[in-house]
Coordinates of C-alpha atoms in Angstrom, one line a residue:
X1 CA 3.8 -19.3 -7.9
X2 CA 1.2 -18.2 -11.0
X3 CA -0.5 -15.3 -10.6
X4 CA -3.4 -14.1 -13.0
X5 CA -6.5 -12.1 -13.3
X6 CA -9.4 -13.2 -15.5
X7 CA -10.3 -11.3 -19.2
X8 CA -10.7 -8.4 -18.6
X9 CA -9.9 -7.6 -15.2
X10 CA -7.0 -6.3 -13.3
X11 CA -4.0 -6.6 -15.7
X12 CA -5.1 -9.1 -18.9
X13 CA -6.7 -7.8 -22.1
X14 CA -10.3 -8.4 -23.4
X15 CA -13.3 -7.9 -22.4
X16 CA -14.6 -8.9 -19.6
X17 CA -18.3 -9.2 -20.7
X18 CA -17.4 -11.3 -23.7
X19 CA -16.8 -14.5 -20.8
X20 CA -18.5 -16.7 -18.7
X21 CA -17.7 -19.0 -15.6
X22 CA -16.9 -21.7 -18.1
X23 CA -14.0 -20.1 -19.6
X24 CA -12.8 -18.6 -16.3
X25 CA -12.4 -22.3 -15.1
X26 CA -11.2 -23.7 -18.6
X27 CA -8.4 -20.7 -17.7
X28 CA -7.8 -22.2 -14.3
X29 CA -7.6 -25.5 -15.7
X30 CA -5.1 -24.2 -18.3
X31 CA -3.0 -22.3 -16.1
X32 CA -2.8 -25.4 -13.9
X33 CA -1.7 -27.8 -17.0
X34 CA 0.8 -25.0 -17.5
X35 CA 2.1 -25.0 -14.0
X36 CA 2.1 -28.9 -13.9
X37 CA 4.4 -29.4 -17.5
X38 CA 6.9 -26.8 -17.4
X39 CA 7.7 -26.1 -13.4
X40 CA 6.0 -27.9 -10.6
X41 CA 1.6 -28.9 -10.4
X42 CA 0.6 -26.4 -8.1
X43 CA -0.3 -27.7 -4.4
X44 CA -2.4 -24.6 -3.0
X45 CA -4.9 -22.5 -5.1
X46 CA -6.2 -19.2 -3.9
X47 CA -9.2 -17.3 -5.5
X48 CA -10.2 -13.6 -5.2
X49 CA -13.5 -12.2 -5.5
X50 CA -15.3 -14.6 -9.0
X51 CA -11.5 -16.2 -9.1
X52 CA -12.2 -17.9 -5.8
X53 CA -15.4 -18.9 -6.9
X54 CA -14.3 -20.8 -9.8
X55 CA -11.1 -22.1 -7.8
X56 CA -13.6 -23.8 -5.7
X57 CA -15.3 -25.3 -9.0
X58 CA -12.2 -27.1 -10.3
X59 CA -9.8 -27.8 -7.7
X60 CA -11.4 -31.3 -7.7
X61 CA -9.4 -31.7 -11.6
X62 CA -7.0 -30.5 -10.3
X63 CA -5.4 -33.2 -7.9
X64 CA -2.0 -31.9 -7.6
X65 CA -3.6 -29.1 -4.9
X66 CA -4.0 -30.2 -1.3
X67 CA -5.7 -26.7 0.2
X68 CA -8.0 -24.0 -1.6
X69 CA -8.7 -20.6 -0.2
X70 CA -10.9 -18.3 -0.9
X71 CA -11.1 -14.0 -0.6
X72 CA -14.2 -12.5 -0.8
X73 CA -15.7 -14.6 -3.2
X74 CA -19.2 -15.2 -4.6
X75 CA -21.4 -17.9 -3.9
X76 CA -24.2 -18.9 -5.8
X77 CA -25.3 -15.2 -7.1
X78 CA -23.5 -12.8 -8.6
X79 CA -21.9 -9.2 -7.3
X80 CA -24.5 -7.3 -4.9
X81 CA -27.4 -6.0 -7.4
X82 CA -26.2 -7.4 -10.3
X83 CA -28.2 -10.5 -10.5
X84 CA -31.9 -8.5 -10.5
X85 CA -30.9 -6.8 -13.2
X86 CA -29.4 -9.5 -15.3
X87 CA -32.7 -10.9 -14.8
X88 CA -34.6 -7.9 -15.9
X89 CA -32.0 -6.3 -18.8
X90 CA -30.1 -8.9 -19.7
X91 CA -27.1 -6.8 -19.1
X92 CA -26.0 -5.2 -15.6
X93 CA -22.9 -3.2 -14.7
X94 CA -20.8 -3.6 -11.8
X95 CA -17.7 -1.1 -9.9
X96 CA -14.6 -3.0 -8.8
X97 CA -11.8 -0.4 -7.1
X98 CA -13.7 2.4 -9.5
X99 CA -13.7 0.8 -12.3
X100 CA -17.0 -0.2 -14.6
X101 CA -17.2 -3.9 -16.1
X102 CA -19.9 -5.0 -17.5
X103 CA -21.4 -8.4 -17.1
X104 CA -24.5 -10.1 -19.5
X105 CA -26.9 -12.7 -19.1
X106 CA -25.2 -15.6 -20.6
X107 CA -22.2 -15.2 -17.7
X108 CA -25.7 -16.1 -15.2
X109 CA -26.8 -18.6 -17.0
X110 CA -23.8 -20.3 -17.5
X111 CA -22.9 -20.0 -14.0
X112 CA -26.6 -21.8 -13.1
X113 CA -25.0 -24.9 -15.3
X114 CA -22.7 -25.9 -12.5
X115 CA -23.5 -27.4 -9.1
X116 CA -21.8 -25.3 -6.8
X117 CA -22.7 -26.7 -3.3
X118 CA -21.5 -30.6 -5.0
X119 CA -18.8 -29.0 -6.2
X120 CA -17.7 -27.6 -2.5
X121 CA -19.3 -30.7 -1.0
X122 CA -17.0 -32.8 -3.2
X123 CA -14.1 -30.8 -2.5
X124 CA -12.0 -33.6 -0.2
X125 CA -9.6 -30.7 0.4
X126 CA -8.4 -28.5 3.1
X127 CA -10.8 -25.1 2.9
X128 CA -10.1 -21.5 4.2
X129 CA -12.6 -18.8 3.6
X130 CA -11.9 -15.4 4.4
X131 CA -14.2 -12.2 3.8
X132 CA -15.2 -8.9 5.2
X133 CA -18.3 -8.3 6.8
X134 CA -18.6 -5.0 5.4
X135 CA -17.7 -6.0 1.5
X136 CA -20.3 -4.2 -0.3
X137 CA -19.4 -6.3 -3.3
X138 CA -19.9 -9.6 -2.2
X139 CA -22.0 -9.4 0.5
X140 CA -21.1 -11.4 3.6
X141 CA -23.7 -14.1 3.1
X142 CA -21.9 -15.5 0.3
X143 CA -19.0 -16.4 3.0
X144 CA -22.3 -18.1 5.1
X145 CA -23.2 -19.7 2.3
X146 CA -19.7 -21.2 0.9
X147 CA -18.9 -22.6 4.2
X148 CA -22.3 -24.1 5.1
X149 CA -21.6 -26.1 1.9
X150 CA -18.3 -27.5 2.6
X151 CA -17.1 -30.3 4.6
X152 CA -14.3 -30.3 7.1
X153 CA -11.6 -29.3 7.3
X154 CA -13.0 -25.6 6.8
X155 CA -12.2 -22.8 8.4
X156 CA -13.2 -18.8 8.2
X157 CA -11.3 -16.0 8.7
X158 CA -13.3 -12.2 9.0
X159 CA -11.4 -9.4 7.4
X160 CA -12.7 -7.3 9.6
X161 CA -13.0 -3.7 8.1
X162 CA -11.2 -4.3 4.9
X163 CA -12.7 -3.7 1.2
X164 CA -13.2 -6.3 -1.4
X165 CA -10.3 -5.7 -3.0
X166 CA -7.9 -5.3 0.1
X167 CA -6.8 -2.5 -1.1
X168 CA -5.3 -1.1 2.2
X169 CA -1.6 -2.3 2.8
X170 CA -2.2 -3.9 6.4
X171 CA -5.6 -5.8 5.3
X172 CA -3.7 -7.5 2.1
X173 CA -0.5 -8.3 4.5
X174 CA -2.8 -9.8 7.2
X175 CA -4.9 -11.4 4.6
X176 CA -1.3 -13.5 3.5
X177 CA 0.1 -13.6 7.0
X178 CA -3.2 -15.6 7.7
X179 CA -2.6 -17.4 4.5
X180 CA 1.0 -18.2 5.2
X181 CA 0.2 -19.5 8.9
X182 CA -2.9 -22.2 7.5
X183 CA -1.1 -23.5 4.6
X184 CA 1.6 -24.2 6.4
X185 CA -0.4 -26.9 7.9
X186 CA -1.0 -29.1 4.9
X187 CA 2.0 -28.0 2.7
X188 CA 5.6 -29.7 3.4
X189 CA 8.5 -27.7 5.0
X190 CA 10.4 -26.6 2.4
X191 CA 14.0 -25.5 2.8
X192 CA 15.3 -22.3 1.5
X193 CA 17.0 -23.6 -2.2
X194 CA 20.5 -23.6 -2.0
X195 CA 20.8 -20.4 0.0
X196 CA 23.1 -21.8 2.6
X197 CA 25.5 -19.5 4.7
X198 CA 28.3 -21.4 6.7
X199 CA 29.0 -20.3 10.3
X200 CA 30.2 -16.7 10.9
X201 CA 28.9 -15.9 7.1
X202 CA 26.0 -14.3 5.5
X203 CA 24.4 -14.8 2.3
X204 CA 22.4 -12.1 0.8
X205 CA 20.2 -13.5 -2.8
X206 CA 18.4 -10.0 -4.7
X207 CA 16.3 -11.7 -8.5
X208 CA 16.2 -9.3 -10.5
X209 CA 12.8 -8.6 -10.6
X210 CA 12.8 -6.6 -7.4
X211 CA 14.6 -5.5 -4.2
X212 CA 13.0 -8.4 -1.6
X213 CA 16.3 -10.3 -0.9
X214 CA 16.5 -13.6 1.0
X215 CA 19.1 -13.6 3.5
X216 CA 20.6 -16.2 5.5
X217 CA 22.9 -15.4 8.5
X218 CA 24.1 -19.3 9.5
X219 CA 21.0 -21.2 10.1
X220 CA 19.2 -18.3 10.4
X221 CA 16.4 -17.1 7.6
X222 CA 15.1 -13.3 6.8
X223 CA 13.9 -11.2 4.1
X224 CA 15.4 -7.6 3.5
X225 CA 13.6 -5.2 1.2
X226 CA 13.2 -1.7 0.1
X227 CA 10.0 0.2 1.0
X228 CA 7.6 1.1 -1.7
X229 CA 8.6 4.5 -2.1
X230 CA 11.3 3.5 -3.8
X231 CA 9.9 0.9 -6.0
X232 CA 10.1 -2.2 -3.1
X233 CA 7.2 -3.9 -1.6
X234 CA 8.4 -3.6 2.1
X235 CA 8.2 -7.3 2.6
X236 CA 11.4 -6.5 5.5
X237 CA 14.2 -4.2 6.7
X238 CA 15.9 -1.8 4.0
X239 CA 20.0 -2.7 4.1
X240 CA 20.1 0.6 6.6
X241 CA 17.3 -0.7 8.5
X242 CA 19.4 -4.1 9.5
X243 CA 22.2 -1.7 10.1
X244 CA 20.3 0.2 12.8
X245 CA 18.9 -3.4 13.5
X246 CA 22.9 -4.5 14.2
X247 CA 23.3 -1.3 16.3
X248 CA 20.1 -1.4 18.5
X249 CA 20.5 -4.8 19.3
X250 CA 24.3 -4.9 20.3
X251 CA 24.1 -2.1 22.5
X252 CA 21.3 -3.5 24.1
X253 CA 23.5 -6.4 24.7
X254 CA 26.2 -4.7 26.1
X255 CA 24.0 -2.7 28.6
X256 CA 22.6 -6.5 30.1
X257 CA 26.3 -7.7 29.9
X258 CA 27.9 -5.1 31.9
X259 CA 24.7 -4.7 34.6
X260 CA 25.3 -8.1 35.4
X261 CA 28.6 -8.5 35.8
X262 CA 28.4 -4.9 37.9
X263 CA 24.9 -6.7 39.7
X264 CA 22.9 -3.7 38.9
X265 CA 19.4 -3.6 39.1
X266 CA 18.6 -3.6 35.5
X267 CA 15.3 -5.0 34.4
X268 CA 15.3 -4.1 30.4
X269 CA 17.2 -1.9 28.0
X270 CA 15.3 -0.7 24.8
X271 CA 17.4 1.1 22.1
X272 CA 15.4 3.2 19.3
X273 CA 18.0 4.0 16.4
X274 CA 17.2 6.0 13.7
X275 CA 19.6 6.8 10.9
X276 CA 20.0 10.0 8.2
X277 CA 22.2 11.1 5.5
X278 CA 23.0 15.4 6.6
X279 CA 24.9 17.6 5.2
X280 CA 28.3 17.7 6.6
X281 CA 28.2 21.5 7.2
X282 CA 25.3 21.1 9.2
X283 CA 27.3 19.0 11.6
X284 CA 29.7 20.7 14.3
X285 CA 31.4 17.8 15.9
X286 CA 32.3 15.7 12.3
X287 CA 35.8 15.7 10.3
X288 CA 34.3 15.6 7.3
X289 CA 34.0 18.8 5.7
X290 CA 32.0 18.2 2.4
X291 CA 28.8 16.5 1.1
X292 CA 26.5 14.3 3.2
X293 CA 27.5 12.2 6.2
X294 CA 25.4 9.1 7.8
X295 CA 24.1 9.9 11.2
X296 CA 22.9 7.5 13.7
X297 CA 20.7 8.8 16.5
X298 CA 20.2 6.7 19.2
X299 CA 18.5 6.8 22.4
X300 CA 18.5 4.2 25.5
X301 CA 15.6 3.5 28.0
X302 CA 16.6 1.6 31.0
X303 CA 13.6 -0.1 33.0
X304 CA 15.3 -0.8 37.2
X305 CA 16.3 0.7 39.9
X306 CA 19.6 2.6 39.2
X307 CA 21.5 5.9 41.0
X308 CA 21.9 8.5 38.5
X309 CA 25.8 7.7 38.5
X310 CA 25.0 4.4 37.1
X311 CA 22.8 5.6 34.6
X312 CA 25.3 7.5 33.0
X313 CA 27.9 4.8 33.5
X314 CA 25.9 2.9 31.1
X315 CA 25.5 5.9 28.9
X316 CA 29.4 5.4 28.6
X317 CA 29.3 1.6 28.1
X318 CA 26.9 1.8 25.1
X319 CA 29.7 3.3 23.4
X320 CA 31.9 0.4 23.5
X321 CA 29.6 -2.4 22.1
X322 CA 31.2 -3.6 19.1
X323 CA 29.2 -3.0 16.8
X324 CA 29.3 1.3 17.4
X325 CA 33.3 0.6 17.4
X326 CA 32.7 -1.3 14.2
X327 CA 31.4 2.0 12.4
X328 CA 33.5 4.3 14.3
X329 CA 36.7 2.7 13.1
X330 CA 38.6 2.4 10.0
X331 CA 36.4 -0.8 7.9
X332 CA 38.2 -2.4 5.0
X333 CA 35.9 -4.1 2.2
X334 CA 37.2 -6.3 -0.1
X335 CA 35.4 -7.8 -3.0
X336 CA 36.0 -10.4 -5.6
X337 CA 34.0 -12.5 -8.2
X338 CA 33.1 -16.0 -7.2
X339 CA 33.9 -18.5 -10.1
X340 CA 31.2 -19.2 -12.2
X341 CA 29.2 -22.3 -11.6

């Protein structure tokens, strides 16, 4: 995956008024070229804002891509307001997450040079737009006006009550959830590199450019992270979150083992587990005298029809699923460097 903002915006240099469209496509174009010689041509593209607009100009050059999809992205005119005073000044200023960039004339009348709805028309690729009604950036009739243009297949998604430049957490994760689940459609399955894990092991893979780690556990997949407090991007459980994860779930387990085999009447047991680091002194019923001490609270709901004996027969069986004993007891870990490859 490439990921780039145009001159002058987000994170690259320049200014931002000294471009047009044509250079921001001759910097798609290039960033495609790239892509293609020295890793893999890139099979879906996905615009922001003007990047979506000029994604939809020249994914037709670029034939590697099999999907385009759009966020929030201008049709035909510019950002809200800008385009009457272009007209009138020859120079209009717009305010992207707080920030001024200024925009001139030539960037309009370059943009009028190409044929946007022949160039959507002429797409003969899978299309996703998604915007929010209330963008007060790009105003929603862009969207109309993007997807009246394009053939099938085409789809829309609404954002809902996000901001043009997603900038809360859950509208930029739905946003690419969405993303994930449509793509899917027209890109091929791809299995998980050479992160395999044979039965009974798990395989835990950290780049170092980050904390999000691919895991496998047999042929199972997952993603473990840190949260963003700490400098992840909480793309999945922390490694203490799994461990509350493993504890949660076996008791669980070991409640539905032992009501059936007992023929209780249990209908569901739900296990919240939440763990801490306290200070040993704080802590009456520990052996450890000194520093800080992992604590693991949990607490059981059972859903049935039970005595109150029973209830707190189960109380007594959580304690023995394997996974509690597992942290209770004495744990050896032994480690040792694989040979190099």
């Amino acid at each position: 995956m490439l990921r780039f903002d145009f001159t002058g915006l987000g994170q690259s240099e320049g200014e931002f008024a000294d471009t047009n469209f044509s250079s921001n496509v001759d910097d798609l174009l290039a960033a495609a070229r790239f892509l293609q010689d020295d890793y893999e041509a890139p099979s879906l593209l996905i615009g922001h804002s003007l990047g979506g607009t000029a994604v939809l100009q020249v994914a037709r050059d670029i034939p590697s891509a099999v999907a385009v999809a759009t966020i929030g992205s201008p049709a035909a005119h510019l950002f809200a307001g800008a385009q009457d005073r272009l007209e009138e000044e020859g120079i209009a200023e717009v305010r992207l997450g707080g920030r001024p960039f200024t925009i001139k004339r030539q960037f309009l009348d370059d943009l009028r040079k190409h044929n946007m709805p022949a160039a959507i028309g002429g797409l003969r690729k899978a299309l996703l737009i998604m915007h929010a009604p209330l963008d007060d950036i790009v105003e929603l009739d862009n969207a109309s006006a993007l997807f009246s243009a394009a053939k099938h297949p085409k789809s829309f998604v609404s954002l809902d009550n996000a901001d043009h430049l997603l900038t809360r957490e859950e509208d930029s994760l739905y946003a690419g959830q969405v993303l994930a689940a449509w793509s899917s459609r027209y890109l091929p399955a791809v299995p998980v590199d050479d992160l395999v894990a044979a039965e009974g092991h798990t395989v835990a893979r950290t780049f170092i450019d980050g904390f999000r780690t691919d895991v496998r556990v047999g042929p199972h997949t997952l993603t473990a992270d840190e949260p963003a407090s700490v400098g992840g991007t909480n793309a999945g459980p922390s490694p203490y979150g799994l461990i509350s994860a493993a504890l949660a779930t076996c008791t669980s387990m070991t409640i539905r083992m032992y009501a059936s085999l007992k023929k209780l009447g249990l209908a569901s047991a739900t296990v919240i587990v939440s763990h801490d680091k306290v200070h040993a002194d704080d802590c009456a019923d520990c052996e450890t005298a000194e520093g800080k001490i992992d604590e693991f609270r949990r607490e059981i709901s059972l859903e049935g029809d039970f005595t109150e004996s029973e209830r707190q027969r189960i109380l007594e069986i959580a304690d023995r699923c394997p996974v509690h004993k597992t942290l209770r007891g004495e744990v050896k870990i032994r480690t040792t460097l694989a040979d190099r490859a």
